[in-house]
């Protein structure tokens, strides 16, 4: 490894575990996140080292913004409960000059077309679910159902909203945006995952891993790092369930994109348009079988995007900040990964206490979005500076397009 390569990340060495390579130059690494990284690094099945991205911050068991390569085991909590969460973005033939002066109606049409927020289960399309899903959702669910039934046959307790969540956004930091790139071309971008069923799968196997470990669970640096060992039934079942949830998440994003396009076409606010060739649909909470440094391993990316050579990815900023379409540089030191966003600077509760609606309105000036107490926890100041995050990982990705939001729909 050259001096130049070493200078791009902070090497954190703990005599009790493998190293941590953290791309955090110029960005804050909180003590709680550092401790979690070191806890993971002490596990006996880590392949090489743990990689931390510049958006790294505390999470359940393992940090958000970490890349964990393992051999012979998997940690369900390191994947988390938002299995398959990720991004999708499509470039359109529209330009800024095609947009109306007021974007409010366009935001409202998107909100009508894509259920968002918490599911009511009572047919309220504007709140995340409906009792009679549209035909496209039913068609996609028919393809997913056989594999899901096979999972349920082995684990009957795995249950949750399924078809009614296909094509829905969810809550928290999930969003839909219209953005403009450096040439003022309009992009559609969205962020969501496997919704309620992914959450159910994640929680079930996190607890199952703890049960399987039994008395030795107390020997772990953190009980939430309970793992499943390869060769056991539950390891295979978990990997199968996660891969299914990841497929659910990818299809969920695609269905929402289709609904958004129809909403824009039918809004009466825009001229006819097409989607261009530039489109990305990538996970950032998932597992993947890969080969690194000559050895097959299972890579867990919790809040990280694959950035193999020429891989396209999406790194969004917060509601009022820039976002990026990027191309991976294939850096082996990060296990060919990059950040999945800006990363939180503080918890949601702290953000609600610290910022006001007026603060949020100033921070999101020029963006057609909600400006009320319900989204204060997502205000831009609750996140790290996206420019600093991008600078810290300039050896992991190159910027293809820089986007700025003009419409933002939050769950």
Coordinates of C-alpha atoms in Angstrom, one line a residue:
X1 CA 0.0 0.0 0.0
X2 CA 1.4 3.4 -1.0
X3 CA 1.7 6.5 1.2
X4 CA -1.0 8.2 -0.9
X5 CA -3.4 5.3 -0.3
X6 CA -2.8 5.3 3.4
X7 CA -3.4 9.0 3.7
X8 CA -7.0 8.7 2.4
X9 CA -8.3 6.9 5.5
X10 CA -7.7 6.9 9.2
X11 CA -6.2 3.6 10.4
X12 CA -7.7 2.6 13.8
X13 CA -5.8 -0.3 15.4
X14 CA -7.1 -2.2 18.4
X15 CA -4.9 -5.0 19.7
X16 CA -8.1 -7.0 20.4
X17 CA -9.3 -7.1 16.8
X18 CA -8.6 -6.4 13.2
X19 CA -7.9 -2.9 12.0
X20 CA -10.6 -0.4 11.1
X21 CA -10.0 1.7 8.0
X22 CA -12.2 4.9 8.3
X23 CA -12.6 7.4 5.5
X24 CA -13.3 10.2 8.0
X25 CA -10.7 12.9 7.2
X26 CA -12.6 16.2 7.6
X27 CA -15.8 14.7 9.0
X28 CA -16.8 13.9 12.6
X29 CA -16.5 10.4 14.0
X30 CA -18.5 10.1 17.2
X31 CA -17.1 8.1 20.1
X32 CA -20.1 5.8 20.2
X33 CA -19.6 4.9 16.5
X34 CA -15.9 4.4 17.0
X35 CA -16.7 1.9 19.9
X36 CA -19.1 0.0 17.7
X37 CA -16.6 -0.2 14.9
X38 CA -14.0 -1.6 17.3
X39 CA -16.6 -4.1 18.7
X40 CA -17.2 -5.5 15.2
X41 CA -13.5 -5.6 14.5
X42 CA -13.1 -8.0 17.5
X43 CA -15.3 -10.7 16.0
X44 CA -13.3 -13.8 15.0
X45 CA -14.6 -14.1 11.4
X46 CA -13.9 -10.6 10.0
X47 CA -12.0 -10.8 6.7
X48 CA -9.1 -8.4 6.7
X49 CA -10.5 -5.3 8.4
X50 CA -13.7 -3.3 8.8
X51 CA -14.2 -0.3 6.5
X52 CA -16.0 2.8 7.7
X53 CA -17.4 5.4 5.3
X54 CA -17.4 9.1 5.9
X55 CA -21.1 9.2 6.8
X56 CA -20.6 6.7 9.6
X57 CA -22.7 7.1 12.7
X58 CA -24.1 5.0 15.6
X59 CA -26.6 2.3 14.8
X60 CA -28.1 -0.8 16.4
X61 CA -25.2 -3.2 17.0
X62 CA -23.1 -2.0 14.1
X63 CA -22.6 1.5 12.8
X64 CA -24.5 2.9 9.9
X65 CA -21.9 3.6 7.2
X66 CA -19.8 0.5 7.7
X67 CA -18.6 -2.3 5.4
X68 CA -18.2 -5.7 7.2
X69 CA -16.6 -8.6 5.2
X70 CA -17.1 -11.9 7.0
X71 CA -16.1 -15.5 6.3
X72 CA -18.2 -18.3 7.9
X73 CA -20.7 -16.1 9.7
X74 CA -23.2 -13.3 9.2
X75 CA -24.5 -10.7 11.8
X76 CA -28.2 -9.9 11.3
X77 CA -28.1 -6.7 13.2
X78 CA -25.2 -5.5 11.0
X79 CA -27.6 -5.7 8.1
X80 CA -30.3 -4.1 10.2
X81 CA -34.1 -4.1 9.8
X82 CA -34.4 -1.9 6.7
X83 CA -33.2 -4.7 4.5
X84 CA -32.5 -3.7 0.9
X85 CA -33.0 0.0 1.6
X86 CA -31.5 2.0 -1.2
X87 CA -31.9 4.5 -3.9
X88 CA -33.2 4.9 -7.5
X89 CA -32.7 7.8 -9.8
X90 CA -33.7 8.4 -13.5
X91 CA -32.7 11.2 -15.7
X92 CA -35.6 12.7 -17.8
X93 CA -35.7 14.6 -21.0
X94 CA -37.2 17.6 -19.1
X95 CA -35.2 20.7 -18.2
X96 CA -35.7 23.4 -15.6
X97 CA -37.4 25.6 -18.2
X98 CA -40.2 22.9 -18.5
X99 CA -41.1 23.2 -14.8
X100 CA -43.9 25.5 -13.7
X101 CA -43.2 28.5 -11.5
X102 CA -45.0 26.8 -8.6
X103 CA -44.1 23.2 -7.9
X104 CA -46.7 22.7 -5.2
X105 CA -49.2 20.9 -7.5
X106 CA -46.5 18.6 -8.8
X107 CA -45.5 17.7 -5.2
X108 CA -49.2 17.0 -4.4
X109 CA -49.6 14.8 -7.4
X110 CA -46.6 12.7 -6.4
X111 CA -48.0 12.4 -2.9
X112 CA -51.3 11.2 -4.2
X113 CA -49.6 8.7 -6.6
X114 CA -47.2 7.1 -4.1
X115 CA -48.5 6.1 -0.7
X116 CA -46.2 7.4 2.0
X117 CA -46.1 7.7 5.8
X118 CA -47.3 5.0 8.1
X119 CA -49.6 2.3 6.7
X120 CA -53.2 2.6 7.9
X121 CA -54.4 -0.6 6.3
X122 CA -57.7 1.1 5.6
X123 CA -57.3 2.0 2.0
X124 CA -55.8 5.5 2.6
X125 CA -53.5 5.8 -0.4
X126 CA -51.9 8.9 1.0
X127 CA -50.7 7.2 4.1
X128 CA -48.8 4.2 2.8
X129 CA -51.1 1.3 2.0
X130 CA -54.4 0.3 0.4
X131 CA -56.6 -2.8 0.7
X132 CA -56.9 -3.5 -3.1
X133 CA -53.4 -3.0 -4.5
X134 CA -53.1 -1.9 -8.2
X135 CA -52.6 -4.5 -10.8
X136 CA -48.8 -3.9 -11.2
X137 CA -48.3 -4.5 -7.5
X138 CA -50.3 -7.7 -7.6
X139 CA -48.3 -8.9 -10.7
X140 CA -45.0 -8.3 -9.0
X141 CA -46.2 -9.9 -5.8
X142 CA -47.3 -13.0 -7.6
X143 CA -43.6 -13.4 -8.7
X144 CA -42.3 -12.8 -5.2
X145 CA -44.9 -15.0 -3.4
X146 CA -43.5 -18.5 -4.0
X147 CA -40.1 -17.7 -2.4
X148 CA -41.8 -15.9 0.5
X149 CA -44.1 -18.9 1.1
X150 CA -41.0 -21.1 1.3
X151 CA -39.5 -18.8 3.9
X152 CA -42.7 -18.8 5.9
X153 CA -42.9 -22.6 5.8
X154 CA -39.6 -22.8 7.7
X155 CA -40.3 -19.7 9.9
X156 CA -44.1 -19.2 10.4
X157 CA -43.4 -16.2 12.7
X158 CA -42.1 -14.2 9.8
X159 CA -45.1 -12.1 8.8
X160 CA -45.9 -8.5 8.0
X161 CA -47.3 -6.2 5.3
X162 CA -46.3 -7.5 1.9
X163 CA -48.3 -6.8 -1.2
X164 CA -49.9 -3.7 0.3
X165 CA -46.4 -2.2 0.9
X166 CA -45.2 -2.8 -2.7
X167 CA -44.9 0.6 -4.3
X168 CA -45.0 2.6 -1.1
X169 CA -42.4 4.9 0.4
X170 CA -42.6 4.5 4.2
X171 CA -41.4 7.0 6.9
X172 CA -38.3 8.5 8.4
X173 CA -35.6 9.4 5.9
X174 CA -37.3 7.8 2.9
X175 CA -38.1 10.4 0.3
X176 CA -39.0 11.2 -3.4
X177 CA -37.3 14.1 -5.1
X178 CA -37.2 16.0 -8.3
X179 CA -33.7 17.4 -8.9
X180 CA -31.8 19.4 -11.4
X181 CA -28.3 18.5 -12.5
X182 CA -25.5 20.7 -13.6
X183 CA -27.1 21.1 -17.1
X184 CA -30.6 21.8 -15.5
X185 CA -31.9 18.4 -16.6
X186 CA -34.7 17.1 -14.4
X187 CA -34.1 13.9 -12.4
X188 CA -36.5 11.7 -10.4
X189 CA -34.9 10.3 -7.3
X190 CA -36.2 8.2 -4.5
X191 CA -35.1 6.4 -1.3
X192 CA -36.9 3.4 0.2
X193 CA -36.5 -0.3 1.0
X194 CA -38.4 -3.5 1.8
X195 CA -40.8 -1.8 4.1
X196 CA -42.7 -3.8 6.8
X197 CA -41.8 -7.2 5.7
X198 CA -38.1 -6.5 5.6
X199 CA -38.4 -5.1 9.1
X200 CA -40.1 -8.2 10.3
X201 CA -37.4 -10.5 8.7
X202 CA -34.6 -8.4 10.3
X203 CA -36.1 -8.4 13.8
X204 CA -36.9 -12.1 13.7
X205 CA -33.5 -13.2 12.7
X206 CA -31.7 -10.8 15.1
X207 CA -33.5 -12.4 18.0
X208 CA -33.0 -15.9 16.5
X209 CA -29.3 -15.3 16.4
X210 CA -29.3 -14.4 20.0
X211 CA -31.2 -17.5 20.9
X212 CA -28.9 -19.7 18.8
X213 CA -25.8 -18.3 20.6
X214 CA -27.2 -19.2 24.0
X215 CA -24.8 -19.0 26.9
X216 CA -21.9 -17.7 24.8
X217 CA -23.9 -14.6 23.8
X218 CA -22.6 -12.8 26.9
X219 CA -19.0 -13.2 25.6
X220 CA -19.7 -10.8 22.7
X221 CA -18.7 -7.1 23.0
X222 CA -22.3 -6.3 22.2
X223 CA -25.3 -8.6 22.4
X224 CA -26.7 -7.1 19.2
X225 CA -23.6 -8.6 17.4
X226 CA -25.1 -12.1 17.7
X227 CA -24.2 -14.0 14.6
X228 CA -25.3 -17.0 12.6
X229 CA -22.6 -19.5 11.6
X230 CA -22.3 -20.8 8.0
X231 CA -23.3 -24.4 7.6
X232 CA -26.2 -24.1 10.0
X233 CA -29.8 -24.1 9.0
X234 CA -30.5 -20.6 10.3
X235 CA -27.6 -19.1 8.4
X236 CA -28.9 -20.4 5.1
X237 CA -32.4 -19.4 6.0
X238 CA -31.4 -15.9 6.9
X239 CA -29.4 -15.4 3.7
X240 CA -32.3 -16.7 1.7
X241 CA -34.7 -14.3 3.5
X242 CA -32.4 -11.3 3.1
X243 CA -31.9 -11.9 -0.6
X244 CA -35.7 -12.1 -1.0
X245 CA -36.2 -8.9 0.9
X246 CA -33.6 -7.2 -1.2
X247 CA -35.5 -8.2 -4.4
X248 CA -38.7 -6.9 -2.8
X249 CA -36.9 -3.6 -2.1
X250 CA -35.6 -3.2 -5.6
X251 CA -39.0 -3.9 -7.1
X252 CA -40.6 -1.6 -4.6
X253 CA -38.4 1.3 -5.9
X254 CA -39.1 0.4 -9.5
X255 CA -42.9 0.4 -8.9
X256 CA -42.7 3.8 -7.2
X257 CA -40.7 5.2 -10.1
X258 CA -43.4 4.0 -12.5
X259 CA -46.1 5.7 -10.4
X260 CA -44.2 9.0 -10.2
X261 CA -43.7 9.1 -14.0
X262 CA -47.4 8.5 -14.5
X263 CA -48.2 11.3 -11.9
X264 CA -46.0 13.7 -13.7
X265 CA -47.4 12.8 -17.1
X266 CA -51.0 13.3 -15.9
X267 CA -50.3 16.4 -13.8
X268 CA -51.1 18.8 -16.6
X269 CA -48.1 20.8 -15.5
X270 CA -45.4 19.4 -17.8
X271 CA -44.9 18.7 -21.5
X272 CA -44.5 15.1 -22.8
X273 CA -41.2 13.6 -21.7
X274 CA -39.2 10.4 -21.7
X275 CA -36.7 8.7 -19.3
X276 CA -33.2 8.8 -20.7
X277 CA -30.6 6.0 -20.5
X278 CA -29.1 7.2 -17.2
X279 CA -30.8 5.2 -14.4
X280 CA -29.5 3.7 -11.2
X281 CA -31.2 1.3 -8.7
X282 CA -28.9 0.4 -5.9
X283 CA -29.1 -1.0 -2.3
X284 CA -27.2 0.4 0.6
X285 CA -28.4 -1.9 3.4
X286 CA -27.7 -5.4 2.2
X287 CA -25.4 -8.5 2.0
X288 CA -23.6 -9.7 -1.1
X289 CA -21.4 -12.7 -1.9
X290 CA -18.1 -11.3 -3.2
X291 CA -14.4 -12.1 -3.6
X292 CA -11.9 -9.7 -2.0
X293 CA -8.2 -10.2 -1.7
X294 CA -8.5 -13.6 -3.3
X295 CA -11.1 -15.0 -0.8
X296 CA -14.8 -15.5 -1.1
X297 CA -16.7 -13.6 1.6
X298 CA -20.1 -12.3 2.6
X299 CA -20.0 -8.5 2.5
X300 CA -22.5 -6.6 4.7
X301 CA -23.0 -3.0 3.7
X302 CA -25.0 -1.2 6.4
X303 CA -25.4 2.3 5.0
X304 CA -22.8 1.9 2.2
X305 CA -23.0 1.5 -1.6
X306 CA -21.0 -0.9 -3.8
X307 CA -18.5 1.2 -5.7
X308 CA -16.7 -1.3 -7.9
X309 CA -14.9 -0.1 -10.9
X310 CA -17.5 1.8 -13.1
X311 CA -20.4 0.9 -10.8
X312 CA -23.0 3.7 -10.8
X313 CA -24.3 4.7 -7.4
X314 CA -26.3 7.5 -5.6
X315 CA -25.1 9.5 -2.6
X316 CA -27.9 11.8 -1.5
X317 CA -27.5 14.8 0.7
X318 CA -30.2 16.0 3.1
X319 CA -33.4 17.8 2.2
X320 CA -31.7 21.1 1.3
X321 CA -28.3 19.9 0.2
X322 CA -26.8 18.5 -3.0
X323 CA -26.9 14.9 -4.1
X324 CA -24.6 13.0 -6.4
X325 CA -24.7 10.3 -9.1
X326 CA -21.3 8.7 -8.8
X327 CA -19.1 6.1 -10.5
X328 CA -17.1 3.7 -8.4
X329 CA -13.3 3.7 -8.6
X330 CA -13.1 0.1 -7.3
X331 CA -10.8 0.9 -4.4
X332 CA -10.0 -2.5 -2.8
X333 CA -9.2 -0.9 0.6
X334 CA -12.9 0.0 1.1
X335 CA -14.0 -3.4 -0.3
X336 CA -15.1 -1.4 -3.3
X337 CA -17.6 0.7 -1.3
X338 CA -18.6 4.3 -0.7
X339 CA -21.0 6.2 1.6
X340 CA -24.7 6.0 1.2
X341 CA -25.4 9.7 2.0
X342 CA -24.3 12.5 4.3
X343 CA -24.9 10.6 7.5
X344 CA -26.6 11.9 10.6
X345 CA -24.9 14.4 13.0
X346 CA -27.4 13.8 15.8
X347 CA -30.3 11.7 16.8
X348 CA -33.9 12.5 15.7
X349 CA -34.8 13.5 19.2
X350 CA -31.9 15.9 19.5
X351 CA -32.8 17.4 16.1
X352 CA -36.4 18.0 17.3
X353 CA -35.2 19.7 20.4
X354 CA -32.5 21.8 18.7
X355 CA -34.2 23.1 15.6
X356 CA -37.4 25.1 14.9
X357 CA -39.8 25.2 12.0
X358 CA -38.2 28.6 11.1
X359 CA -34.7 27.0 11.0
X360 CA -36.1 24.3 8.7
X361 CA -37.8 26.8 6.4
X362 CA -34.5 28.7 6.0
X363 CA -32.5 25.6 5.4
X364 CA -34.9 24.3 2.7
X365 CA -35.5 27.7 1.0
X366 CA -36.1 27.1 -2.7
X367 CA -37.2 23.5 -2.2
X368 CA -40.9 22.6 -2.5
X369 CA -41.4 20.4 0.5
X370 CA -43.0 20.0 3.9
X371 CA -42.0 22.8 6.3
X372 CA -43.6 21.7 9.5
X373 CA -42.8 20.1 12.9
X374 CA -43.2 16.6 11.5
X375 CA -40.0 16.8 9.5
X376 CA -37.7 18.7 11.8
X377 CA -35.8 15.5 12.5
X378 CA -34.9 15.4 8.8
X379 CA -33.8 19.0 8.6
X380 CA -30.4 19.5 6.8
X381 CA -28.6 20.6 9.9
X382 CA -29.2 17.2 11.5
X383 CA -26.8 15.7 8.9
X384 CA -23.1 16.0 8.1
X385 CA -21.9 18.4 5.5
X386 CA -22.3 16.5 2.2
X387 CA -19.3 18.4 0.6
X388 CA -17.0 17.2 3.4
X389 CA -18.3 13.7 3.0
X390 CA -17.6 13.7 -0.7
X391 CA -14.1 15.1 -0.2
X392 CA -13.3 12.4 2.3
X393 CA -14.1 9.7 -0.2
X394 CA -12.6 11.1 -3.4
X395 CA -10.5 8.0 -3.8
X396 CA -13.6 5.8 -3.7
X397 CA -15.9 7.4 -6.3
X398 CA -15.9 10.1 -9.0
X399 CA -18.8 12.4 -9.5
X400 CA -20.9 11.9 -12.6
X401 CA -23.7 14.4 -11.9
X402 CA -24.4 16.9 -9.1
X403 CA -28.1 17.3 -8.3
X404 CA -30.0 19.9 -6.4
X405 CA -33.5 19.3 -5.1
X406 CA -36.5 21.4 -6.2
X407 CA -39.2 19.1 -4.9
X408 CA -39.0 16.8 -1.9
X409 CA -41.7 14.4 -0.6
X410 CA -41.1 12.9 2.8
X411 CA -42.7 9.9 4.4

